[in-house]
mmCIF file with all atom_site columns, C-alpha atoms in Angstrom:
data_model
loop_
_atom_site.group_PDB
_atom_site.id
_atom_site.type_symbol
_atom_site.label_atom_id
_atom_site.label_alt_id
_atom_site.label_comp_id
_atom_site.label_asym_id
_atom_site.label_entity_id
_atom_site.label_seq_id
_atom_site.pdbx_PDB_ins_code
_atom_site.Cartn_x
_atom_site.Cartn_y
_atom_site.Cartn_z
_atom_site.occupancy
_atom_site.B_iso_or_equiv
_atom_site.pdbx_formal_charge
_atom_site.auth_seq_id
_atom_site.auth_comp_id
_atom_site.auth_asym_id
_atom_site.auth_atom_id
_atom_site.pdbx_PDB_model_num
ATOM 1   C CA . UNK Q 1 1   ? -10.171 -9.837  18.534  1.00 84.00 ? 1   UNK Q CA 1
ATOM 2   C CA . UNK Q 1 2   ? -10.217 -10.596 14.833  1.00 88.00 ? 2   UNK Q CA 1
ATOM 3   C CA . UNK Q 1 3   ? -13.370 -12.708 15.104  1.00 89.00 ? 3   UNK Q CA 1
ATOM 4   C CA . UNK Q 1 4   ? -15.285 -9.844  16.753  1.00 92.00 ? 4   UNK Q CA 1
ATOM 5   C CA . UNK Q 1 5   ? -14.103 -7.342  14.137  1.00 93.00 ? 5   UNK Q CA 1
ATOM 6   C CA . UNK Q 1 6   ? -15.099 -9.762  11.405  1.00 94.00 ? 6   UNK Q CA 1
ATOM 7   C CA . UNK Q 1 7   ? -18.533 -10.171 12.980  1.00 94.00 ? 7   UNK Q CA 1
ATOM 8   C CA . UNK Q 1 8   ? -19.031 -6.368  12.945  1.00 96.00 ? 8   UNK Q CA 1
ATOM 9   C CA . UNK Q 1 9   ? -17.855 -6.097  9.332   1.00 96.00 ? 9   UNK Q CA 1
ATOM 10  C CA . UNK Q 1 10  ? -20.293 -8.822  8.274   1.00 96.00 ? 10  UNK Q CA 1
ATOM 11  C CA . UNK Q 1 11  ? -23.177 -7.214  10.207  1.00 96.00 ? 11  UNK Q CA 1
ATOM 12  C CA . UNK Q 1 12  ? -22.506 -3.773  8.705   1.00 96.00 ? 12  UNK Q CA 1
ATOM 13  C CA . UNK Q 1 13  ? -21.633 -5.191  5.244   1.00 96.00 ? 13  UNK Q CA 1
ATOM 14  C CA . UNK Q 1 14  ? -18.309 -3.293  5.233   1.00 96.00 ? 14  UNK Q CA 1
ATOM 15  C CA . UNK Q 1 15  ? -15.065 -4.418  3.576   1.00 97.00 ? 15  UNK Q CA 1
ATOM 16  C CA . UNK Q 1 16  ? -12.245 -5.505  5.864   1.00 96.00 ? 16  UNK Q CA 1
ATOM 17  C CA . UNK Q 1 17  ? -8.426  -5.349  5.528   1.00 95.00 ? 17  UNK Q CA 1
ATOM 18  C CA . UNK Q 1 18  ? -6.618  -7.866  7.721   1.00 94.00 ? 18  UNK Q CA 1
ATOM 19  C CA . UNK Q 1 19  ? -2.891  -8.038  8.434   1.00 90.00 ? 19  UNK Q CA 1
ATOM 20  C CA . UNK Q 1 20  ? -2.896  -10.272 11.490  1.00 83.00 ? 20  UNK Q CA 1
ATOM 21  C CA . UNK Q 1 21  ? -0.544  -13.251 11.405  1.00 77.00 ? 21  UNK Q CA 1
ATOM 22  C CA . UNK Q 1 22  ? -0.094  -16.169 13.728  1.00 73.00 ? 22  UNK Q CA 1
ATOM 23  C CA . UNK Q 1 23  ? -3.111  -18.193 14.812  1.00 75.00 ? 23  UNK Q CA 1
ATOM 24  C CA . UNK Q 1 24  ? -5.698  -17.112 12.227  1.00 82.00 ? 24  UNK Q CA 1
ATOM 25  C CA . UNK Q 1 25  ? -8.695  -19.035 10.882  1.00 86.00 ? 25  UNK Q CA 1
ATOM 26  C CA . UNK Q 1 26  ? -8.355  -18.562 7.127   1.00 90.00 ? 26  UNK Q CA 1
ATOM 27  C CA . UNK Q 1 27  ? -11.460 -20.655 6.493   1.00 93.00 ? 27  UNK Q CA 1
ATOM 28  C CA . UNK Q 1 28  ? -13.629 -18.161 8.417   1.00 92.00 ? 28  UNK Q CA 1
ATOM 29  C CA . UNK Q 1 29  ? -12.119 -15.309 6.362   1.00 95.00 ? 29  UNK Q CA 1
ATOM 30  C CA . UNK Q 1 30  ? -12.864 -17.105 3.094   1.00 95.00 ? 30  UNK Q CA 1
ATOM 31  C CA . UNK Q 1 31  ? -16.401 -17.807 4.289   1.00 96.00 ? 31  UNK Q CA 1
ATOM 32  C CA . UNK Q 1 32  ? -16.910 -14.116 5.169   1.00 96.00 ? 32  UNK Q CA 1
ATOM 33  C CA . UNK Q 1 33  ? -15.547 -13.168 1.733   1.00 97.00 ? 33  UNK Q CA 1
ATOM 34  C CA . UNK Q 1 34  ? -18.708 -14.636 0.216   1.00 97.00 ? 34  UNK Q CA 1
ATOM 35  C CA . UNK Q 1 35  ? -20.612 -11.708 1.747   1.00 97.00 ? 35  UNK Q CA 1
ATOM 36  C CA . UNK Q 1 36  ? -18.099 -8.843  1.938   1.00 98.00 ? 36  UNK Q CA 1
ATOM 37  C CA . UNK Q 1 37  ? -14.762 -7.909  0.354   1.00 98.00 ? 37  UNK Q CA 1
ATOM 38  C CA . UNK Q 1 38  ? -11.889 -9.239  2.501   1.00 97.00 ? 38  UNK Q CA 1
ATOM 39  C CA . UNK Q 1 39  ? -8.254  -8.252  1.925   1.00 97.00 ? 39  UNK Q CA 1
ATOM 40  C CA . UNK Q 1 40  ? -5.631  -10.348 3.687   1.00 95.00 ? 40  UNK Q CA 1
ATOM 41  C CA . UNK Q 1 41  ? -1.875  -9.931  3.725   1.00 94.00 ? 41  UNK Q CA 1
ATOM 42  C CA . UNK Q 1 42  ? 0.785   -11.194 6.105   1.00 91.00 ? 42  UNK Q CA 1
ATOM 43  C CA . UNK Q 1 43  ? 2.728   -8.042  5.174   1.00 93.00 ? 43  UNK Q CA 1
ATOM 44  C CA . UNK Q 1 44  ? 1.415   -4.851  3.544   1.00 94.00 ? 44  UNK Q CA 1
ATOM 45  C CA . UNK Q 1 45  ? 4.816   -3.645  2.324   1.00 94.00 ? 45  UNK Q CA 1
ATOM 46  C CA . UNK Q 1 46  ? 4.868   -3.193  -1.447  1.00 93.00 ? 46  UNK Q CA 1
ATOM 47  C CA . UNK Q 1 47  ? 8.503   -4.290  -1.428  1.00 94.00 ? 47  UNK Q CA 1
ATOM 48  C CA . UNK Q 1 48  ? 7.579   -7.626  0.159   1.00 95.00 ? 48  UNK Q CA 1
ATOM 49  C CA . UNK Q 1 49  ? 4.756   -8.077  -2.371  1.00 94.00 ? 49  UNK Q CA 1
ATOM 50  C CA . UNK Q 1 50  ? 7.260   -7.592  -5.202  1.00 93.00 ? 50  UNK Q CA 1
ATOM 51  C CA . UNK Q 1 51  ? 9.777   -9.856  -3.453  1.00 95.00 ? 51  UNK Q CA 1
ATOM 52  C CA . UNK Q 1 52  ? 7.063   -12.534 -3.227  1.00 94.00 ? 52  UNK Q CA 1
ATOM 53  C CA . UNK Q 1 53  ? 6.395   -12.292 -6.971  1.00 93.00 ? 53  UNK Q CA 1
ATOM 54  C CA . UNK Q 1 54  ? 10.109  -12.388 -7.817  1.00 94.00 ? 54  UNK Q CA 1
ATOM 55  C CA . UNK Q 1 55  ? 10.664  -15.350 -5.480  1.00 95.00 ? 55  UNK Q CA 1
ATOM 56  C CA . UNK Q 1 56  ? 7.983   -17.365 -7.276  1.00 94.00 ? 56  UNK Q CA 1
ATOM 57  C CA . UNK Q 1 57  ? 9.648   -16.753 -10.639 1.00 93.00 ? 57  UNK Q CA 1
ATOM 58  C CA . UNK Q 1 58  ? 13.186  -17.409 -9.415  1.00 94.00 ? 58  UNK Q CA 1
ATOM 59  C CA . UNK Q 1 59  ? 12.194  -20.648 -7.675  1.00 93.00 ? 59  UNK Q CA 1
ATOM 60  C CA . UNK Q 1 60  ? 10.727  -21.937 -10.961 1.00 92.00 ? 60  UNK Q CA 1
ATOM 61  C CA . UNK Q 1 61  ? 13.876  -21.184 -12.966 1.00 89.00 ? 61  UNK Q CA 1
ATOM 62  C CA . UNK Q 1 62  ? 16.822  -21.451 -10.593 1.00 87.00 ? 62  UNK Q CA 1
ATOM 63  C CA . UNK Q 1 63  ? 17.450  -24.942 -9.231  1.00 80.00 ? 63  UNK Q CA 1
ATOM 64  C CA . UNK Q 1 64  ? 18.722  -24.324 -5.747  1.00 82.00 ? 64  UNK Q CA 1
ATOM 65  C CA . UNK Q 1 65  ? 18.512  -24.836 -2.016  1.00 93.00 ? 65  UNK Q CA 1
ATOM 66  C CA . UNK Q 1 66  ? 16.457  -22.001 -0.533  1.00 95.00 ? 66  UNK Q CA 1
ATOM 67  C CA . UNK Q 1 67  ? 16.942  -20.367 2.858   1.00 96.00 ? 67  UNK Q CA 1
ATOM 68  C CA . UNK Q 1 68  ? 14.727  -17.629 4.311   1.00 96.00 ? 68  UNK Q CA 1
ATOM 69  C CA . UNK Q 1 69  ? 16.016  -15.408 7.096   1.00 95.00 ? 69  UNK Q CA 1
ATOM 70  C CA . UNK Q 1 70  ? 13.582  -13.171 8.967   1.00 93.00 ? 70  UNK Q CA 1
ATOM 71  C CA . UNK Q 1 71  ? 14.914  -10.628 11.449  1.00 91.00 ? 71  UNK Q CA 1
ATOM 72  C CA . UNK Q 1 72  ? 12.505  -8.703  13.701  1.00 90.00 ? 72  UNK Q CA 1
ATOM 73  C CA . UNK Q 1 73  ? 12.416  -6.726  16.936  1.00 87.00 ? 73  UNK Q CA 1
ATOM 74  C CA . UNK Q 1 74  ? 12.753  -8.702  20.166  1.00 82.00 ? 74  UNK Q CA 1
ATOM 75  C CA . UNK Q 1 75  ? 9.061   -8.287  21.091  1.00 80.00 ? 75  UNK Q CA 1
ATOM 76  C CA . UNK Q 1 76  ? 7.823   -10.049 17.933  1.00 79.00 ? 76  UNK Q CA 1
ATOM 77  C CA . UNK Q 1 77  ? 5.792   -13.015 19.154  1.00 76.00 ? 77  UNK Q CA 1
ATOM 78  C CA . UNK Q 1 78  ? 5.424   -15.313 16.160  1.00 80.00 ? 78  UNK Q CA 1
ATOM 79  C CA . UNK Q 1 79  ? 8.428   -17.196 14.825  1.00 83.00 ? 79  UNK Q CA 1
ATOM 80  C CA . UNK Q 1 80  ? 8.690   -17.757 12.001  1.00 90.00 ? 80  UNK Q CA 1
ATOM 81  C CA . UNK Q 1 81  ? 6.935   -14.559 11.036  1.00 88.00 ? 81  UNK Q CA 1
ATOM 82  C CA . UNK Q 1 82  ? 3.908   -14.473 8.766   1.00 88.00 ? 82  UNK Q CA 1
ATOM 83  C CA . UNK Q 1 83  ? 6.109   -12.832 6.133   1.00 92.00 ? 83  UNK Q CA 1
ATOM 84  C CA . UNK Q 1 84  ? 8.662   -15.654 6.265   1.00 93.00 ? 84  UNK Q CA 1
ATOM 85  C CA . UNK Q 1 85  ? 5.827   -18.164 5.853   1.00 92.00 ? 85  UNK Q CA 1
ATOM 86  C CA . UNK Q 1 86  ? 4.453   -16.126 2.945   1.00 92.00 ? 86  UNK Q CA 1
ATOM 87  C CA . UNK Q 1 87  ? 7.852   -16.257 1.245   1.00 95.00 ? 87  UNK Q CA 1
ATOM 88  C CA . UNK Q 1 88  ? 8.119   -19.988 1.956   1.00 95.00 ? 88  UNK Q CA 1
ATOM 89  C CA . UNK Q 1 89  ? 4.736   -20.460 0.255   1.00 91.00 ? 89  UNK Q CA 1
ATOM 90  C CA . UNK Q 1 90  ? 6.125   -18.620 -2.777  1.00 93.00 ? 90  UNK Q CA 1
ATOM 91  C CA . UNK Q 1 91  ? 9.209   -20.797 -3.183  1.00 95.00 ? 91  UNK Q CA 1
ATOM 92  C CA . UNK Q 1 92  ? 8.081   -24.165 -1.871  1.00 89.00 ? 92  UNK Q CA 1
ATOM 93  C CA . UNK Q 1 93  ? 10.374  -26.103 0.395   1.00 86.00 ? 93  UNK Q CA 1
ATOM 94  C CA . UNK Q 1 94  ? 12.711  -23.707 2.207   1.00 92.00 ? 94  UNK Q CA 1
ATOM 95  C CA . UNK Q 1 95  ? 14.587  -23.577 5.487   1.00 95.00 ? 95  UNK Q CA 1
ATOM 96  C CA . UNK Q 1 96  ? 13.484  -20.649 7.688   1.00 95.00 ? 96  UNK Q CA 1
ATOM 97  C CA . UNK Q 1 97  ? 15.692  -18.979 10.284  1.00 94.00 ? 97  UNK Q CA 1
ATOM 98  C CA . UNK Q 1 98  ? 14.122  -16.459 12.692  1.00 92.00 ? 98  UNK Q CA 1
ATOM 99  C CA . UNK Q 1 99  ? 16.339  -13.844 14.330  1.00 91.00 ? 99  UNK Q CA 1
ATOM 100 C CA . UNK Q 1 100 ? 15.319  -11.345 17.009  1.00 91.00 ? 100 UNK Q CA 1
ATOM 101 C CA . UNK Q 1 101 ? 17.278  -8.170  17.736  1.00 86.00 ? 101 UNK Q CA 1
ATOM 102 C CA . UNK Q 1 102 ? 16.390  -4.721  19.022  1.00 82.00 ? 102 UNK Q CA 1
ATOM 103 C CA . UNK Q 1 103 ? 15.632  -1.735  16.777  1.00 83.00 ? 103 UNK Q CA 1
ATOM 104 C CA . UNK Q 1 104 ? 14.673  -3.782  13.696  1.00 87.00 ? 104 UNK Q CA 1
ATOM 105 C CA . UNK Q 1 105 ? 11.367  -3.209  11.894  1.00 87.00 ? 105 UNK Q CA 1
ATOM 106 C CA . UNK Q 1 106 ? 11.802  -6.219  9.643   1.00 90.00 ? 106 UNK Q CA 1
ATOM 107 C CA . UNK Q 1 107 ? 14.493  -7.666  7.416   1.00 94.00 ? 107 UNK Q CA 1
ATOM 108 C CA . UNK Q 1 108 ? 13.768  -10.593 5.125   1.00 96.00 ? 108 UNK Q CA 1
ATOM 109 C CA . UNK Q 1 109 ? 16.404  -12.387 3.097   1.00 96.00 ? 109 UNK Q CA 1
ATOM 110 C CA . UNK Q 1 110 ? 15.908  -15.051 0.465   1.00 96.00 ? 110 UNK Q CA 1
ATOM 111 C CA . UNK Q 1 111 ? 19.022  -17.076 -0.353  1.00 96.00 ? 111 UNK Q CA 1
ATOM 112 C CA . UNK Q 1 112 ? 18.891  -19.239 -3.481  1.00 96.00 ? 112 UNK Q CA 1
ATOM 113 C CA . UNK Q 1 113 ? 22.012  -21.406 -3.191  1.00 93.00 ? 113 UNK Q CA 1
ATOM 114 C CA . UNK Q 1 114 ? 23.103  -23.446 -6.220  1.00 91.00 ? 114 UNK Q CA 1
ATOM 115 C CA . UNK Q 1 115 ? 26.351  -25.358 -6.742  1.00 90.00 ? 115 UNK Q CA 1
ATOM 116 C CA . UNK Q 1 116 ? 28.169  -22.570 -8.583  1.00 92.00 ? 116 UNK Q CA 1
ATOM 117 C CA . UNK Q 1 117 ? 26.356  -19.419 -7.518  1.00 94.00 ? 117 UNK Q CA 1
ATOM 118 C CA . UNK Q 1 118 ? 24.053  -17.820 -4.963  1.00 94.00 ? 118 UNK Q CA 1
ATOM 119 C CA . UNK Q 1 119 ? 21.260  -15.330 -5.554  1.00 95.00 ? 119 UNK Q CA 1
ATOM 120 C CA . UNK Q 1 120 ? 20.159  -13.206 -2.574  1.00 96.00 ? 120 UNK Q CA 1
ATOM 121 C CA . UNK Q 1 121 ? 17.154  -10.900 -2.330  1.00 96.00 ? 121 UNK Q CA 1
ATOM 122 C CA . UNK Q 1 122 ? 16.921  -8.666  0.742   1.00 97.00 ? 122 UNK Q CA 1
ATOM 123 C CA . UNK Q 1 123 ? 14.062  -6.451  1.899   1.00 97.00 ? 123 UNK Q CA 1
ATOM 124 C CA . UNK Q 1 124 ? 14.588  -4.041  4.811   1.00 96.00 ? 124 UNK Q CA 1
ATOM 125 C CA . UNK Q 1 125 ? 11.719  -2.068  6.299   1.00 93.00 ? 125 UNK Q CA 1
ATOM 126 C CA . UNK Q 1 126 ? 13.296  1.208   7.426   1.00 92.00 ? 126 UNK Q CA 1
ATOM 127 C CA . UNK Q 1 127 ? 10.224  2.261   9.413   1.00 91.00 ? 127 UNK Q CA 1
ATOM 128 C CA . UNK Q 1 128 ? 6.533   1.460   9.812   1.00 89.00 ? 128 UNK Q CA 1
ATOM 129 C CA . UNK Q 1 129 ? 5.513   3.777   6.950   1.00 93.00 ? 129 UNK Q CA 1
ATOM 130 C CA . UNK Q 1 130 ? 6.173   0.999   4.426   1.00 90.00 ? 130 UNK Q CA 1
ATOM 131 C CA . UNK Q 1 131 ? 3.411   -1.083  5.988   1.00 92.00 ? 131 UNK Q CA 1
ATOM 132 C CA . UNK Q 1 132 ? 1.024   1.854   6.438   1.00 94.00 ? 132 UNK Q CA 1
ATOM 133 C CA . UNK Q 1 133 ? 1.318   2.920   2.784   1.00 94.00 ? 133 UNK Q CA 1
ATOM 134 C CA . UNK Q 1 134 ? 0.569   -0.591  1.573   1.00 93.00 ? 134 UNK Q CA 1
ATOM 135 C CA . UNK Q 1 135 ? -2.386  -0.934  3.955   1.00 95.00 ? 135 UNK Q CA 1
ATOM 136 C CA . UNK Q 1 136 ? -3.854  2.349   2.682   1.00 95.00 ? 136 UNK Q CA 1
ATOM 137 C CA . UNK Q 1 137 ? -3.461  1.233   -0.939  1.00 94.00 ? 137 UNK Q CA 1
ATOM 138 C CA . UNK Q 1 138 ? -5.115  -2.077  -0.050  1.00 95.00 ? 138 UNK Q CA 1
ATOM 139 C CA . UNK Q 1 139 ? -8.034  -0.282  1.626   1.00 95.00 ? 139 UNK Q CA 1
ATOM 140 C CA . UNK Q 1 140 ? -8.482  2.027   -1.382  1.00 95.00 ? 140 UNK Q CA 1
ATOM 141 C CA . UNK Q 1 141 ? -8.453  -1.017  -3.662  1.00 95.00 ? 141 UNK Q CA 1
ATOM 142 C CA . UNK Q 1 142 ? -10.860 -2.947  -1.447  1.00 96.00 ? 142 UNK Q CA 1
ATOM 143 C CA . UNK Q 1 143 ? -13.659 -0.374  -1.252  1.00 94.00 ? 143 UNK Q CA 1
ATOM 144 C CA . UNK Q 1 144 ? -14.104 -0.700  -5.024  1.00 94.00 ? 144 UNK Q CA 1
ATOM 145 C CA . UNK Q 1 145 ? -14.387 -4.501  -4.987  1.00 96.00 ? 145 UNK Q CA 1
ATOM 146 C CA . UNK Q 1 146 ? -17.291 -6.921  -4.900  1.00 96.00 ? 146 UNK Q CA 1
ATOM 147 C CA . UNK Q 1 147 ? -17.410 -9.547  -2.141  1.00 97.00 ? 147 UNK Q CA 1
ATOM 148 C CA . UNK Q 1 148 ? -14.410 -11.847 -2.447  1.00 97.00 ? 148 UNK Q CA 1
ATOM 149 C CA . UNK Q 1 149 ? -11.039 -12.728 -0.944  1.00 97.00 ? 149 UNK Q CA 1
ATOM 150 C CA . UNK Q 1 150 ? -8.201  -10.451 -2.094  1.00 97.00 ? 150 UNK Q CA 1
ATOM 151 C CA . UNK Q 1 151 ? -4.428  -10.327 -1.515  1.00 94.00 ? 151 UNK Q CA 1
ATOM 152 C CA . UNK Q 1 152 ? -1.518  -8.113  -2.563  1.00 93.00 ? 152 UNK Q CA 1
ATOM 153 C CA . UNK Q 1 153 ? -1.303  -10.152 -5.772  1.00 90.00 ? 153 UNK Q CA 1
ATOM 154 C CA . UNK Q 1 154 ? -4.728  -8.831  -6.784  1.00 92.00 ? 154 UNK Q CA 1
ATOM 155 C CA . UNK Q 1 155 ? -3.566  -5.210  -6.728  1.00 88.00 ? 155 UNK Q CA 1
ATOM 156 C CA . UNK Q 1 156 ? -1.786  -3.677  -9.707  1.00 72.00 ? 156 UNK Q CA 1
ATOM 157 C CA . UNK Q 1 157 ? 1.643   -3.110  -8.139  1.00 65.00 ? 157 UNK Q CA 1
ATOM 158 C CA . UNK Q 1 158 ? 3.038   -1.378  -11.214 1.00 53.00 ? 158 UNK Q CA 1
ATOM 159 C CA . UNK Q 1 159 ? 1.421   1.957   -10.279 1.00 50.00 ? 159 UNK Q CA 1
#
């Protein structure tokens, strides 16, 4: 379990990357981050990290109704997904629709609907490599950090 892994990381004074979503105690992670570097992300895809940044900017400038659609494989347990909640945090008040269908790694759509126009951003994970690459970059970033709580926003994504 996450709490046991966190206990080991604290005991050994090792950094920890966490990508678990659902029922997670963020307060315990922030407390642990006082002693060790902690990296947390609901989604390690670099594309989602960039989508999150773009969504924040668009929501500030484009007066609209916002809808988030998250499509995942049928065995995905949490609905809405951690990624959909992350995107909702970026834009503020948004309606979330969760869809489950087979053979989907993850599709996230942001629909900014105004009176005269609609802006849509779509991210499709084609395979699990997108998440693995981001997790490896996060781990490489984390081993060079002092104790603290880090997210994808803390990494320089322009590399």
